[in-house]
Amino acid sequence: MRDKYCGAVDSNDIGKQILLSGWVFRRRDHGGLIFIDLRDITGIVQIVFSPEISPDAHSMAGELKQEFVIQIKGRVERRPEGTENPNIPTGMLEILVYSLKILNTSRALPFQLDEDEPNEAIKLRYRYLDMRRPEVQKVFITRSRVYKAVRDYLTSDGFNEFETPMLTKSTPEGARDFIVPSRLNPGMFYALPQSPQLFKQILMIAGFDRYFQIVRCFRDEDLRADRQPEFTQIDIEMSFVDVEDILRMGEGLVKEVYRTVKGHPWDMPFPRMSYDEAMERYGTDKPDLRFELPIIELTDIFANTEFGVFKKALAEKGTVKCIVLKGKTLSRKDLDVSVDTAKQMGAEGLIWIRNENNAFQSPIAKYLKEEEKSMMSQRLGLQDGDIVFIMTGNRQKVNELMGRFRLYIGERFDLIDKNLYKFLWVVDFPLFEYSEEQKRYVARHHPFTASKTDIRGFNGDYESLKSKAYDLVLNGVEIGGGSIRIHRKEDQFEMFKLLNIGEQEAQEKFGFLLEALEMGAPPHGGIAFGFDRLLMMLMGLDSIRDVIPFPKTQKGVCLLTDAPSKVAQKQLNELKIRLASDK
Ligand code: ASP
């Protein structure tokens, strides 16, 4: 139905007759001529209807409205001097139309494609219209190119691609499962996979050595800004490897994705940081390194302090930590707002000190000894105008609050260079973490993660153990994570014991893996990258919804199809399901 795509018409076509198909994008009438931007997936080209060239086509063109689908035949011409548009590839050309065929009409659209973005609800309800916008098309074309880049990169490195079941058993990522009733086994349910974790381990035991899958994962969590109930991972597993091998491979892959999206290579190695350092220095396991503003320890300086607040913190084995804001002038109001913000975050208080003319200005200045002030000045390298923000209390809590406060200060005072990309490997995660909800220690990554040290003969100090788990962070967002796995059954059982998972429960949930571990499981490990989030960040978009063709709203609703929806009583009967609300 066409000789070429609209965006592909070029100067070699000048003088030739051409057949094109596409959508009516913009239209301008002047001087008896009708100009239309004809659009398809590749771009736009200007077509011109003149009563002198074809009175029929010209009069039909009078009826064309936005988004009519048309086919035209015409001659490619150079545009008259002064009317060229250097901003588009076909901007030097136009097509004088001889004949026009209307392939389909369009009713008036709920929003104009070439105007400001419609609101989110309209956009998702009419996703197919939103997707006609060239900038949105570009996102999904890039997404498609990245699938290919990932596949090429990994297959040329010896990886085999697999598919693993969607109808499966609960997997161990610790979120809530989506479940699917089984008609053939009434009362039984499949779970949609939170990740293919156990299957990829099984594939290593099967001897495939290197596995990957670009795979949909499902987690029934409350949706925050960059979460979706179903999302895509680049899932990877390798045999006969240790941490170093996975990081090297993962880094190469992410650089390849970067190059594919950005069009230029990323040459620098990704820096590394231990989990402990990340927590102490940035108050989070995903530091945003686009700005420095480290959290600095002051506790030792105040070992003999007379100042009540510090004294109390130290007596409770707590900590005194600060960040230093340099080169900004803050009003008293700014300082008050900072204090309020810290309190809203959950801090008991926030102390500020302004260093002015080598003197501390602060509500607490008079309580500090000269020696303490000078040690602070030295450690923090204080200069005129610098502002120190201090928090005290339980170390973990101070780190966490300071981390959030650091991000607030970074945003509030424009310290974050939005053009930067700061990758970071965070390594040596704790093996366990305490779950307030379950009132016990749970696996920080998942229960198949290997410990860095031997856990046999464990002394009871859960927090002292480190794992062979790692995360990749980009600009303060986790974009990947994985671990070396436990590959011997004894170790896996030891781990379950520490997690208080009884033998029966372990058999019920993961029996197939445990059995496989007994039959020559090789050492193995892997990683999964959040495909949507990585794309969102590299393309500089605000929401994960922007890179997912048919995303769901915060309430998990698909506005295009209206899923989730009720089902027919017959379907429920077949599944032997009765709704509690029908009782
Ligand atoms: N299955 C893990 C996840 O989805 C990744 C991994 O350990 O490879 O987070």
Coordinates of C-alpha atoms and ligand atoms in Angstrom, one line a residue:
M1 CA 0.0 0.0 0.0
R2 CA 3.0 2.3 -0.2
D3 CA 6.3 2.7 -1.9
K4 CA 8.1 4.1 1.1
Y5 CA 7.5 5.2 4.7
C6 CA 6.7 8.9 5.1
G7 CA 9.9 9.7 7.1
A8 CA 12.0 7.9 4.6
V9 CA 11.3 10.1 1.6
D10 CA 14.5 11.8 0.6
S11 CA 16.2 13.9 -2.0
N12 CA 16.8 10.9 -4.3
D13 CA 13.0 10.7 -4.7
I14 CA 12.8 14.3 -6.2
G15 CA 10.9 14.2 -9.4
K16 CA 9.6 10.7 -8.9
Q17 CA 6.1 9.6 -8.4
I18 CA 5.4 8.0 -5.0
L19 CA 2.6 6.2 -3.2
L20 CA 2.3 6.9 0.6
S21 CA 0.0 5.9 3.3
G22 CA -0.5 7.4 6.8
W23 CA -2.4 9.6 9.2
V24 CA -3.4 13.2 8.8
F25 CA -1.4 14.9 11.5
R26 CA -1.4 18.7 11.1
R27 CA -3.2 20.7 8.4
R28 CA -2.9 24.2 7.1
D29 CA -4.8 25.9 4.4
H30 CA -3.5 28.9 2.6
G31 CA -3.7 30.6 -0.8
G32 CA -6.0 27.9 -2.1
L33 CA -3.4 25.2 -1.2
I34 CA -3.9 22.6 1.5
F35 CA -0.8 21.4 3.3
I36 CA -0.9 18.3 5.4
D37 CA 1.7 16.6 7.5
L38 CA 1.3 13.0 6.7
R39 CA 2.5 10.8 9.5
D40 CA 3.5 7.2 10.0
I41 CA 5.8 5.4 12.4
T42 CA 8.9 6.8 10.8
G43 CA 8.0 10.5 10.9
I44 CA 6.2 13.0 8.8
V45 CA 6.3 14.4 5.3
Q46 CA 4.5 17.4 3.9
I47 CA 1.9 16.7 1.2
V48 CA 0.3 19.5 -0.8
F49 CA -3.1 19.6 -2.5
S50 CA -3.4 22.2 -5.2
P51 CA -6.5 22.7 -7.3
E52 CA -4.3 23.1 -10.4
I53 CA -2.6 19.7 -10.0
S54 CA -5.8 17.8 -9.1
P55 CA -9.1 19.5 -8.5
D56 CA -10.6 16.2 -7.3
A57 CA -7.9 15.4 -4.8
H58 CA -8.0 19.1 -3.7
S59 CA -11.7 19.1 -3.1
M60 CA -11.6 15.8 -1.2
A61 CA -8.7 17.1 0.9
G62 CA -11.1 19.8 2.1
E63 CA -12.9 17.0 4.1
L64 CA -9.8 15.6 5.7
K65 CA -9.7 15.9 9.5
Q66 CA -7.1 15.0 12.0
E67 CA -6.2 11.3 12.2
F68 CA -8.0 10.3 9.0
V69 CA -6.1 7.5 7.4
I70 CA -5.2 8.2 3.8
Q71 CA -3.3 7.0 0.8
I72 CA -1.9 9.4 -1.7
K73 CA -0.1 9.3 -5.0
G74 CA 2.0 12.3 -5.9
R75 CA 5.3 13.7 -7.1
V76 CA 8.2 14.5 -4.8
E77 CA 9.4 18.1 -5.1
R78 CA 12.0 20.3 -3.5
R79 CA 10.2 22.8 -1.3
P80 CA 10.2 26.4 -2.6
E81 CA 13.0 28.4 -1.1
G82 CA 12.2 29.9 2.2
T83 CA 9.6 27.3 3.1
E84 CA 12.0 24.5 4.2
N85 CA 11.8 23.1 7.7
P86 CA 15.3 22.2 8.9
N87 CA 13.9 20.5 12.0
I88 CA 12.7 17.4 10.4
P89 CA 14.5 15.0 8.0
T90 CA 12.0 15.5 5.2
G91 CA 11.9 19.2 5.7
M92 CA 13.4 20.1 2.3
L93 CA 10.8 18.2 0.4
E94 CA 7.1 18.1 -0.2
I95 CA 4.7 15.9 -2.3
L96 CA 2.3 17.4 -4.8
V97 CA -0.7 15.1 -4.7
Y98 CA -2.4 13.8 -7.8
S99 CA -4.8 11.4 -6.1
L100 CA -6.2 10.8 -2.7
K101 CA -7.9 7.8 -1.1
I102 CA -9.5 8.0 2.3
L103 CA -8.9 4.6 4.0
N104 CA -10.6 5.5 7.2
T105 CA -12.0 8.4 9.0
S106 CA -11.6 9.5 12.6
R107 CA -14.0 11.1 15.0
A108 CA -12.8 14.1 16.9
L109 CA -10.1 13.0 19.4
P110 CA -10.4 13.4 23.1
F111 CA -7.1 15.3 23.0
Q112 CA -4.9 16.9 20.4
L113 CA -1.9 14.7 19.6
D114 CA 0.4 17.6 19.0
E115 CA -0.5 19.7 22.1
D116 CA 0.4 19.3 25.7
E117 CA 0.4 15.9 27.3
P118 CA -3.1 14.9 28.3
N119 CA -3.7 14.0 31.9
E120 CA -2.8 10.5 33.0
A121 CA -6.3 9.1 33.1
I122 CA -7.1 10.2 29.6
K123 CA -3.7 9.1 28.4
L124 CA -4.1 5.5 29.7
R125 CA -7.8 5.2 28.7
Y126 CA -6.8 6.2 25.1
R127 CA -3.3 4.6 25.2
Y128 CA -3.4 4.0 21.4
L129 CA -3.8 7.7 20.7
D130 CA -1.2 8.7 23.2
M131 CA 1.1 6.2 21.6
R132 CA 0.6 7.9 18.2
R133 CA 2.6 10.8 19.5
P134 CA 6.1 10.7 18.0
E135 CA 7.8 11.1 21.4
V136 CA 5.9 8.2 22.8
Q137 CA 6.6 6.0 19.8
K138 CA 10.2 6.8 20.2
V139 CA 10.1 5.3 23.8
F140 CA 8.7 2.0 22.6
I141 CA 11.0 1.8 19.6
T142 CA 13.9 2.3 22.0
R143 CA 12.5 -0.3 24.3
S144 CA 12.4 -2.8 21.3
R145 CA 16.0 -2.0 20.4
V146 CA 17.1 -2.6 24.0
Y147 CA 15.4 -6.1 24.0
K148 CA 17.5 -6.9 20.9
A149 CA 20.7 -5.4 22.4
V150 CA 20.2 -7.5 25.6
R151 CA 19.6 -10.7 23.6
D152 CA 22.6 -10.1 21.3
Y153 CA 24.9 -9.3 24.2
L154 CA 24.0 -12.2 26.3
T155 CA 23.7 -14.9 23.6
S156 CA 27.0 -13.9 22.2
D157 CA 28.4 -14.4 25.7
G158 CA 27.2 -18.0 25.9
F159 CA 23.8 -17.4 27.5
N160 CA 20.7 -19.4 26.5
E161 CA 17.3 -17.9 26.7
F162 CA 14.5 -19.7 28.5
E163 CA 10.9 -19.3 29.4
T164 CA 9.7 -20.3 32.8
P165 CA 6.1 -20.9 33.9
M166 CA 3.7 -18.1 34.7
L167 CA 1.4 -20.5 36.5
T168 CA 3.6 -21.7 39.3
K169 CA 4.1 -21.9 43.0
S170 CA 4.8 -19.1 45.4
T171 CA 8.4 -17.9 44.9
P172 CA 10.6 -16.4 47.6
E173 CA 10.9 -12.6 46.9
G174 CA 8.9 -11.8 50.0
A175 CA 6.0 -9.8 48.4
R176 CA 2.4 -10.8 48.2
D177 CA 1.5 -13.3 45.4
F178 CA -1.1 -12.9 42.8
I179 CA -2.9 -16.2 42.7
V180 CA -4.9 -18.1 40.1
P181 CA -7.5 -20.7 40.9
S182 CA -7.1 -24.1 39.3
R183 CA -10.3 -25.4 37.7
L184 CA -8.9 -28.9 37.4
N185 CA -7.8 -29.0 41.0
P186 CA -10.6 -27.2 42.9
G187 CA -9.5 -25.4 46.0
M188 CA -5.9 -25.3 44.7
F189 CA -4.2 -22.2 43.4
Y190 CA -1.2 -21.3 41.2
A191 CA 0.8 -18.3 42.1
L192 CA 2.1 -15.9 39.4
P193 CA 5.9 -15.7 39.7
Q194 CA 7.4 -12.9 41.7
S195 CA 10.6 -13.8 39.8
P196 CA 11.8 -17.0 38.2
Q197 CA 14.3 -17.5 41.0
L198 CA 13.9 -21.2 41.7
F199 CA 13.5 -22.1 38.0
K200 CA 16.7 -20.4 37.1
Q201 CA 18.6 -22.2 39.9
I202 CA 17.1 -25.5 38.6
L203 CA 18.4 -24.7 35.1
M204 CA 21.9 -24.3 36.6
I205 CA 21.5 -27.7 38.2
A206 CA 20.3 -28.9 34.8
G207 CA 23.7 -28.0 33.5
F208 CA 22.9 -25.0 31.2
D209 CA 25.6 -22.9 32.7
R210 CA 24.3 -19.5 31.6
Y211 CA 20.6 -18.6 31.6
F212 CA 18.7 -15.4 30.8
Q213 CA 15.2 -14.4 30.3
I214 CA 13.5 -11.1 29.7
V215 CA 10.6 -11.9 32.0
R216 CA 7.4 -10.6 33.5
C217 CA 7.3 -10.7 37.3
F218 CA 4.2 -10.1 39.4
R219 CA 4.1 -8.7 42.9
D220 CA 0.9 -7.7 44.6
E221 CA 2.1 -4.7 46.5
D222 CA 0.7 -1.3 47.1
L223 CA 1.7 0.7 44.2
R224 CA 4.1 3.6 44.7
A225 CA 5.2 6.0 42.0
D226 CA 7.6 3.7 40.2
R227 CA 6.0 0.4 40.9
Q228 CA 3.7 -1.7 38.8
P229 CA 2.0 -5.0 39.7
E230 CA 3.6 -6.6 36.7
F231 CA 7.0 -5.5 35.5
T232 CA 9.9 -6.8 33.4
Q233 CA 13.2 -8.1 34.6
I234 CA 16.3 -9.1 32.7
D235 CA 16.9 -12.2 34.7
I236 CA 20.3 -13.9 34.7
E237 CA 21.9 -17.0 36.3
M238 CA 25.4 -18.4 35.9
S239 CA 27.3 -21.5 37.1
F240 CA 30.8 -21.8 38.5
V241 CA 30.9 -18.2 39.4
D242 CA 31.5 -15.9 42.4
V243 CA 30.5 -12.3 43.1
E244 CA 33.2 -10.8 40.9
D245 CA 32.0 -12.7 37.8
I246 CA 28.4 -11.6 38.1
L247 CA 29.3 -8.0 38.7
R248 CA 31.6 -8.0 35.7
M249 CA 29.0 -9.6 33.4
G250 CA 26.2 -7.4 34.8
E251 CA 28.2 -4.2 34.4
G252 CA 29.0 -5.1 30.8
L253 CA 25.3 -5.7 30.1
V254 CA 24.1 -2.4 31.6
K255 CA 26.8 -0.5 29.7
E256 CA 25.5 -2.1 26.5
V257 CA 21.9 -1.0 27.4
Y258 CA 23.3 2.5 28.2
R259 CA 25.0 2.6 24.8
T260 CA 21.9 1.4 23.0
V261 CA 19.6 4.1 24.6
K262 CA 22.1 7.0 24.6
G263 CA 24.0 6.3 21.4
H264 CA 27.4 6.7 23.1
P265 CA 29.4 4.3 25.2
W266 CA 29.9 4.4 29.0
D267 CA 33.6 3.9 29.6
M268 CA 34.1 4.2 33.3
P269 CA 34.0 1.3 35.7
F270 CA 31.0 1.4 38.1
P271 CA 32.3 2.2 41.6
R272 CA 31.6 -0.1 44.5
M273 CA 30.6 0.5 48.1
S274 CA 29.9 -1.8 51.0
Y275 CA 26.4 -1.8 52.4
D276 CA 27.9 -0.6 55.7
E277 CA 29.6 2.4 54.2
A278 CA 26.5 3.3 52.2
M279 CA 24.4 3.3 55.4
E280 CA 27.0 5.2 57.4
R281 CA 27.8 7.8 54.8
Y282 CA 24.5 8.2 52.9
G283 CA 21.9 6.7 55.2
T284 CA 20.6 4.3 52.6
D285 CA 21.5 1.2 50.7
K286 CA 20.9 3.1 47.4
P287 CA 22.9 6.3 47.6
D288 CA 22.3 9.0 45.1
L289 CA 25.8 10.0 44.2
R290 CA 24.9 12.8 41.9
F291 CA 25.7 15.0 44.8
E292 CA 28.2 14.5 47.7
L293 CA 26.8 15.8 51.0
P294 CA 28.0 12.9 53.1
I295 CA 26.8 12.1 56.5
I296 CA 29.7 12.7 58.9
E297 CA 30.2 11.2 62.4
L298 CA 30.8 13.6 65.3
T299 CA 30.1 11.2 68.2
D300 CA 33.7 10.9 69.4
I301 CA 34.1 14.7 69.5
F302 CA 31.4 14.9 72.1
A303 CA 32.6 12.1 74.4
N304 CA 32.8 14.5 77.3
T305 CA 30.1 16.9 76.3
E306 CA 28.1 19.0 78.7
F307 CA 25.3 19.5 76.2
G308 CA 22.3 17.6 77.4
V309 CA 21.0 16.4 74.1
F310 CA 24.3 14.9 73.0
K311 CA 25.0 13.7 76.5
K312 CA 21.8 11.7 76.5
A313 CA 22.4 10.3 73.1
L314 CA 25.9 9.1 74.1
A315 CA 24.6 7.7 77.4
E316 CA 22.2 5.6 75.3
K317 CA 25.0 4.4 73.1
G318 CA 23.6 6.5 70.3
T319 CA 25.4 8.6 67.8
V320 CA 25.8 12.3 66.7
K321 CA 26.0 12.8 63.0
C322 CA 25.8 15.7 60.6
I323 CA 25.8 16.9 57.0
V324 CA 27.3 20.2 56.0
L325 CA 25.7 22.4 53.4
K326 CA 28.2 24.6 51.7
G327 CA 27.9 27.7 49.5
K328 CA 24.3 28.4 50.1
T329 CA 22.7 31.3 52.0
L330 CA 19.8 30.2 54.2
S331 CA 17.4 32.5 55.8
R332 CA 16.1 31.9 59.3
K333 CA 12.9 30.7 57.7
D334 CA 14.8 28.2 55.6
L335 CA 16.4 26.8 58.7
D336 CA 13.0 26.6 60.5
V337 CA 11.5 24.7 57.5
S338 CA 14.5 22.3 57.6
V339 CA 13.8 21.6 61.2
D340 CA 10.2 21.0 60.6
T341 CA 10.9 18.8 57.6
A342 CA 13.3 16.6 59.7
K343 CA 10.6 16.3 62.3
Q344 CA 8.0 15.3 59.8
M345 CA 10.4 12.6 58.6
G346 CA 10.3 11.3 62.2
A347 CA 13.4 12.9 63.7
E348 CA 13.2 14.0 67.3
G349 CA 14.9 17.2 66.4
L350 CA 17.4 18.8 64.1
I351 CA 20.2 21.1 65.3
W352 CA 21.6 23.6 63.0
I353 CA 24.8 25.6 63.3
R354 CA 25.8 28.4 61.0
N355 CA 29.5 29.1 60.8
E356 CA 29.9 32.8 60.5
N357 CA 33.2 34.8 60.9
N358 CA 34.7 31.7 62.5
A359 CA 32.0 31.7 65.2
F360 CA 29.1 29.2 65.6
Q361 CA 25.7 30.8 65.4
S362 CA 23.2 28.4 66.7
P363 CA 20.7 27.9 69.5
I364 CA 23.1 25.4 71.0
A365 CA 26.4 27.3 70.5
K366 CA 26.6 28.4 74.1
Y367 CA 26.5 24.7 75.3
L368 CA 29.5 23.7 73.2
K369 CA 33.1 23.8 74.5
E370 CA 35.7 25.7 72.5
E371 CA 37.6 22.5 72.0
E372 CA 34.5 20.7 70.6
K373 CA 33.9 23.6 68.2
S374 CA 37.4 23.6 66.9
M375 CA 37.5 19.8 66.5
M376 CA 34.2 20.1 64.6
S377 CA 35.6 22.9 62.4
Q378 CA 38.6 20.8 61.6
R379 CA 36.8 17.6 60.8
L380 CA 34.2 19.3 58.7
G381 CA 36.6 21.7 57.0
L382 CA 34.2 24.5 57.9
Q383 CA 34.3 27.7 55.9
D384 CA 32.5 30.9 56.3
G385 CA 28.8 30.5 55.7
D386 CA 28.7 26.7 56.0
I387 CA 25.7 25.2 57.7
V388 CA 25.9 22.1 59.8
F389 CA 22.7 20.0 60.4
I390 CA 23.0 17.6 63.3
M391 CA 20.9 14.6 64.4
T392 CA 21.4 12.4 67.4
G393 CA 20.0 9.1 68.7
N394 CA 20.0 5.4 67.8
R395 CA 22.6 4.9 65.1
Q396 CA 20.4 3.0 62.6
K397 CA 17.6 5.5 63.0
V398 CA 19.9 8.6 62.7
N399 CA 21.5 7.1 59.5
E400 CA 18.2 6.4 58.0
L401 CA 16.7 9.8 58.8
M402 CA 19.9 11.7 57.8
G403 CA 19.8 9.8 54.5
R404 CA 16.3 11.1 53.8
F405 CA 17.1 14.5 55.1
R406 CA 20.2 14.6 52.8
L407 CA 18.0 13.9 49.8
Y408 CA 15.6 16.7 50.9
I409 CA 18.5 19.2 51.2
G410 CA 19.9 18.0 47.9
E411 CA 16.5 18.7 46.1
R412 CA 15.6 21.8 48.1
F413 CA 18.9 23.6 47.5
D414 CA 19.5 22.3 44.0
L415 CA 22.6 20.2 44.6
I416 CA 21.5 17.4 42.2
D417 CA 22.8 17.7 38.7
K418 CA 19.9 16.0 36.8
N419 CA 22.1 15.4 33.8
L420 CA 24.4 13.0 35.6
Y421 CA 24.3 9.2 35.7
K422 CA 25.8 7.8 38.8
F423 CA 26.1 4.0 38.8
L424 CA 27.1 2.2 42.0
W425 CA 27.5 -1.4 43.1
V426 CA 26.5 -1.9 46.7
V427 CA 28.0 -5.1 48.0
D428 CA 28.3 -7.1 51.2
F429 CA 24.7 -6.8 52.2
P430 CA 23.6 -8.2 55.6
L431 CA 22.4 -11.8 55.3
F432 CA 19.4 -11.1 57.5
E433 CA 17.2 -8.3 58.5
Y434 CA 14.7 -7.9 61.3
S435 CA 11.1 -7.8 60.2
E436 CA 9.0 -5.7 62.6
E437 CA 5.9 -7.2 61.0
Q438 CA 6.9 -10.8 61.6
K439 CA 8.9 -10.1 64.8
R440 CA 11.8 -12.2 63.6
Y441 CA 14.8 -12.2 61.3
V442 CA 14.1 -12.8 57.6
A443 CA 16.4 -13.2 54.6
R444 CA 17.5 -9.8 53.5
H445 CA 17.6 -10.8 49.8
H446 CA 16.0 -14.3 49.7
P447 CA 16.6 -17.5 51.6
F448 CA 18.8 -19.0 48.8
T449 CA 21.5 -16.4 49.2
A450 CA 24.9 -17.6 50.3
S451 CA 26.5 -16.2 53.3
K452 CA 30.0 -14.6 53.1
T453 CA 31.2 -16.6 56.0
D454 CA 30.3 -20.1 57.1
I455 CA 27.0 -20.1 59.0
R456 CA 27.6 -23.5 60.6
G457 CA 28.3 -22.8 64.2
F458 CA 26.4 -19.5 64.1
N459 CA 26.7 -17.6 67.3
G460 CA 23.3 -16.0 67.4
D461 CA 24.3 -12.5 66.2
Y462 CA 22.1 -12.2 63.2
E463 CA 23.2 -8.7 62.3
S464 CA 26.8 -9.6 62.1
L465 CA 26.4 -11.9 59.1
K466 CA 27.1 -10.6 55.6
S467 CA 25.9 -12.2 52.4
K468 CA 27.1 -12.6 48.9
A469 CA 24.3 -10.3 47.7
Y470 CA 24.8 -7.1 45.6
D471 CA 22.6 -4.4 44.1
L472 CA 23.2 -2.0 41.3
V473 CA 22.1 1.5 42.0
L474 CA 21.6 4.3 39.5
N475 CA 21.0 7.9 40.8
G476 CA 19.6 6.6 44.1
V477 CA 17.4 4.0 42.5
E478 CA 17.9 0.3 42.8
I479 CA 18.0 -1.0 39.2
G480 CA 19.3 -4.6 39.9
G481 CA 20.1 -7.1 42.5
G482 CA 21.2 -10.6 43.0
S483 CA 23.4 -13.0 44.9
I484 CA 25.5 -16.1 44.9
R485 CA 23.3 -18.9 45.9
I486 CA 23.6 -21.7 48.4
H487 CA 24.3 -24.8 46.3
R488 CA 24.6 -27.5 49.0
K489 CA 21.6 -28.9 50.7
E490 CA 23.2 -29.0 54.1
D491 CA 23.9 -25.2 53.9
Q492 CA 20.4 -24.6 52.6
F493 CA 19.0 -26.4 55.6
E494 CA 21.3 -24.6 58.0
M495 CA 19.9 -21.4 56.5
F496 CA 16.3 -22.5 56.9
K497 CA 17.1 -23.3 60.5
L498 CA 18.3 -19.8 61.1
L499 CA 15.2 -18.4 59.4
N500 CA 13.1 -20.6 61.6
I501 CA 11.7 -22.4 58.5
G502 CA 10.9 -25.9 59.6
E503 CA 11.8 -29.0 57.6
Q504 CA 8.2 -29.7 56.7
E505 CA 7.5 -26.1 55.6
A506 CA 10.7 -26.1 53.5
Q507 CA 9.8 -29.4 51.9
E508 CA 6.3 -28.1 51.1
K509 CA 7.4 -24.8 49.6
F510 CA 10.8 -25.6 48.0
G511 CA 11.0 -29.4 48.1
F512 CA 11.8 -29.7 44.4
L513 CA 14.8 -27.3 44.8
L514 CA 16.1 -29.1 47.9
E515 CA 15.9 -32.4 46.2
A516 CA 17.7 -31.0 43.1
L517 CA 20.4 -29.6 45.4
E518 CA 21.2 -33.1 46.4
M519 CA 22.0 -34.2 42.9
G520 CA 25.2 -32.4 41.8
A521 CA 24.2 -28.7 42.0
P522 CA 27.1 -26.6 40.8
P523 CA 28.1 -23.4 42.5
H524 CA 25.9 -20.7 40.9
G525 CA 24.6 -17.2 41.3
G526 CA 22.8 -14.5 39.4
I527 CA 21.2 -11.1 39.2
A528 CA 18.0 -9.5 37.9
F529 CA 17.8 -6.0 36.4
G530 CA 14.6 -4.0 36.5
F531 CA 14.1 -3.5 32.7
D532 CA 11.4 -0.8 33.0
R533 CA 13.1 1.2 35.6
L534 CA 16.4 1.1 33.8
L535 CA 14.8 2.3 30.6
M536 CA 12.8 5.0 32.5
M537 CA 16.0 6.4 34.0
L538 CA 18.1 6.2 30.9
M539 CA 15.5 8.0 28.9
G540 CA 15.0 10.6 31.5
L541 CA 11.3 9.8 32.1
D542 CA 9.5 10.4 35.3
S543 CA 7.3 7.3 35.6
I544 CA 7.7 3.6 35.0
R545 CA 4.3 3.9 33.3
D546 CA 5.9 5.9 30.5
V547 CA 7.9 2.9 29.4
I548 CA 5.3 0.2 29.8
P549 CA 2.9 -0.1 26.8
F550 CA -0.2 -0.8 28.8
P551 CA 0.4 0.1 32.5
K552 CA -1.9 0.1 35.4
T553 CA -2.9 2.9 37.7
Q554 CA -2.0 3.3 41.3
K555 CA -5.0 1.2 42.1
G556 CA -3.9 -1.6 39.8
V557 CA -6.5 -0.8 37.2
C558 CA -6.0 -1.0 33.5
L559 CA -8.0 2.0 32.2
L560 CA -7.9 0.7 28.6
T561 CA -9.5 -2.7 29.2
D562 CA -11.1 -2.0 32.6
A563 CA -9.3 -4.9 34.2
P564 CA -9.8 -6.2 36.9
S565 CA -13.4 -6.9 36.4
K566 CA -16.2 -9.2 37.6
V567 CA -16.5 -12.7 36.1
A568 CA -19.6 -14.7 35.2
Q569 CA -21.1 -16.8 37.9
K570 CA -20.6 -19.8 35.6
Q571 CA -16.8 -19.2 35.8
L572 CA -16.9 -19.0 39.5
N573 CA -19.0 -22.2 39.7
E574 CA -16.5 -24.0 37.6
L575 CA -13.8 -23.0 39.9
K576 CA -15.9 -23.9 43.0
I577 CA -15.4 -20.3 44.3
R578 CA -18.1 -18.5 46.2
L579 CA -17.6 -14.8 46.9
A580 CA -17.7 -13.9 50.6
S581 CA -19.8 -10.8 49.6
D582 CA -22.5 -13.1 48.1
K583 CA -23.2 -14.8 51.3
Ligands
ASP1 N1 15.2 -13.1 42.0 C1 15.9 -11.9 42.5 C2 14.9 -10.7 42.4 O1 13.9 -10.8 41.6 C3 17.1 -11.6 41.7 C4 18.2 -12.6 41.9 O2 18.5 -12.9 43.1 O3 18.7 -13.0 40.9 O4 15.1 -9.8 43.1

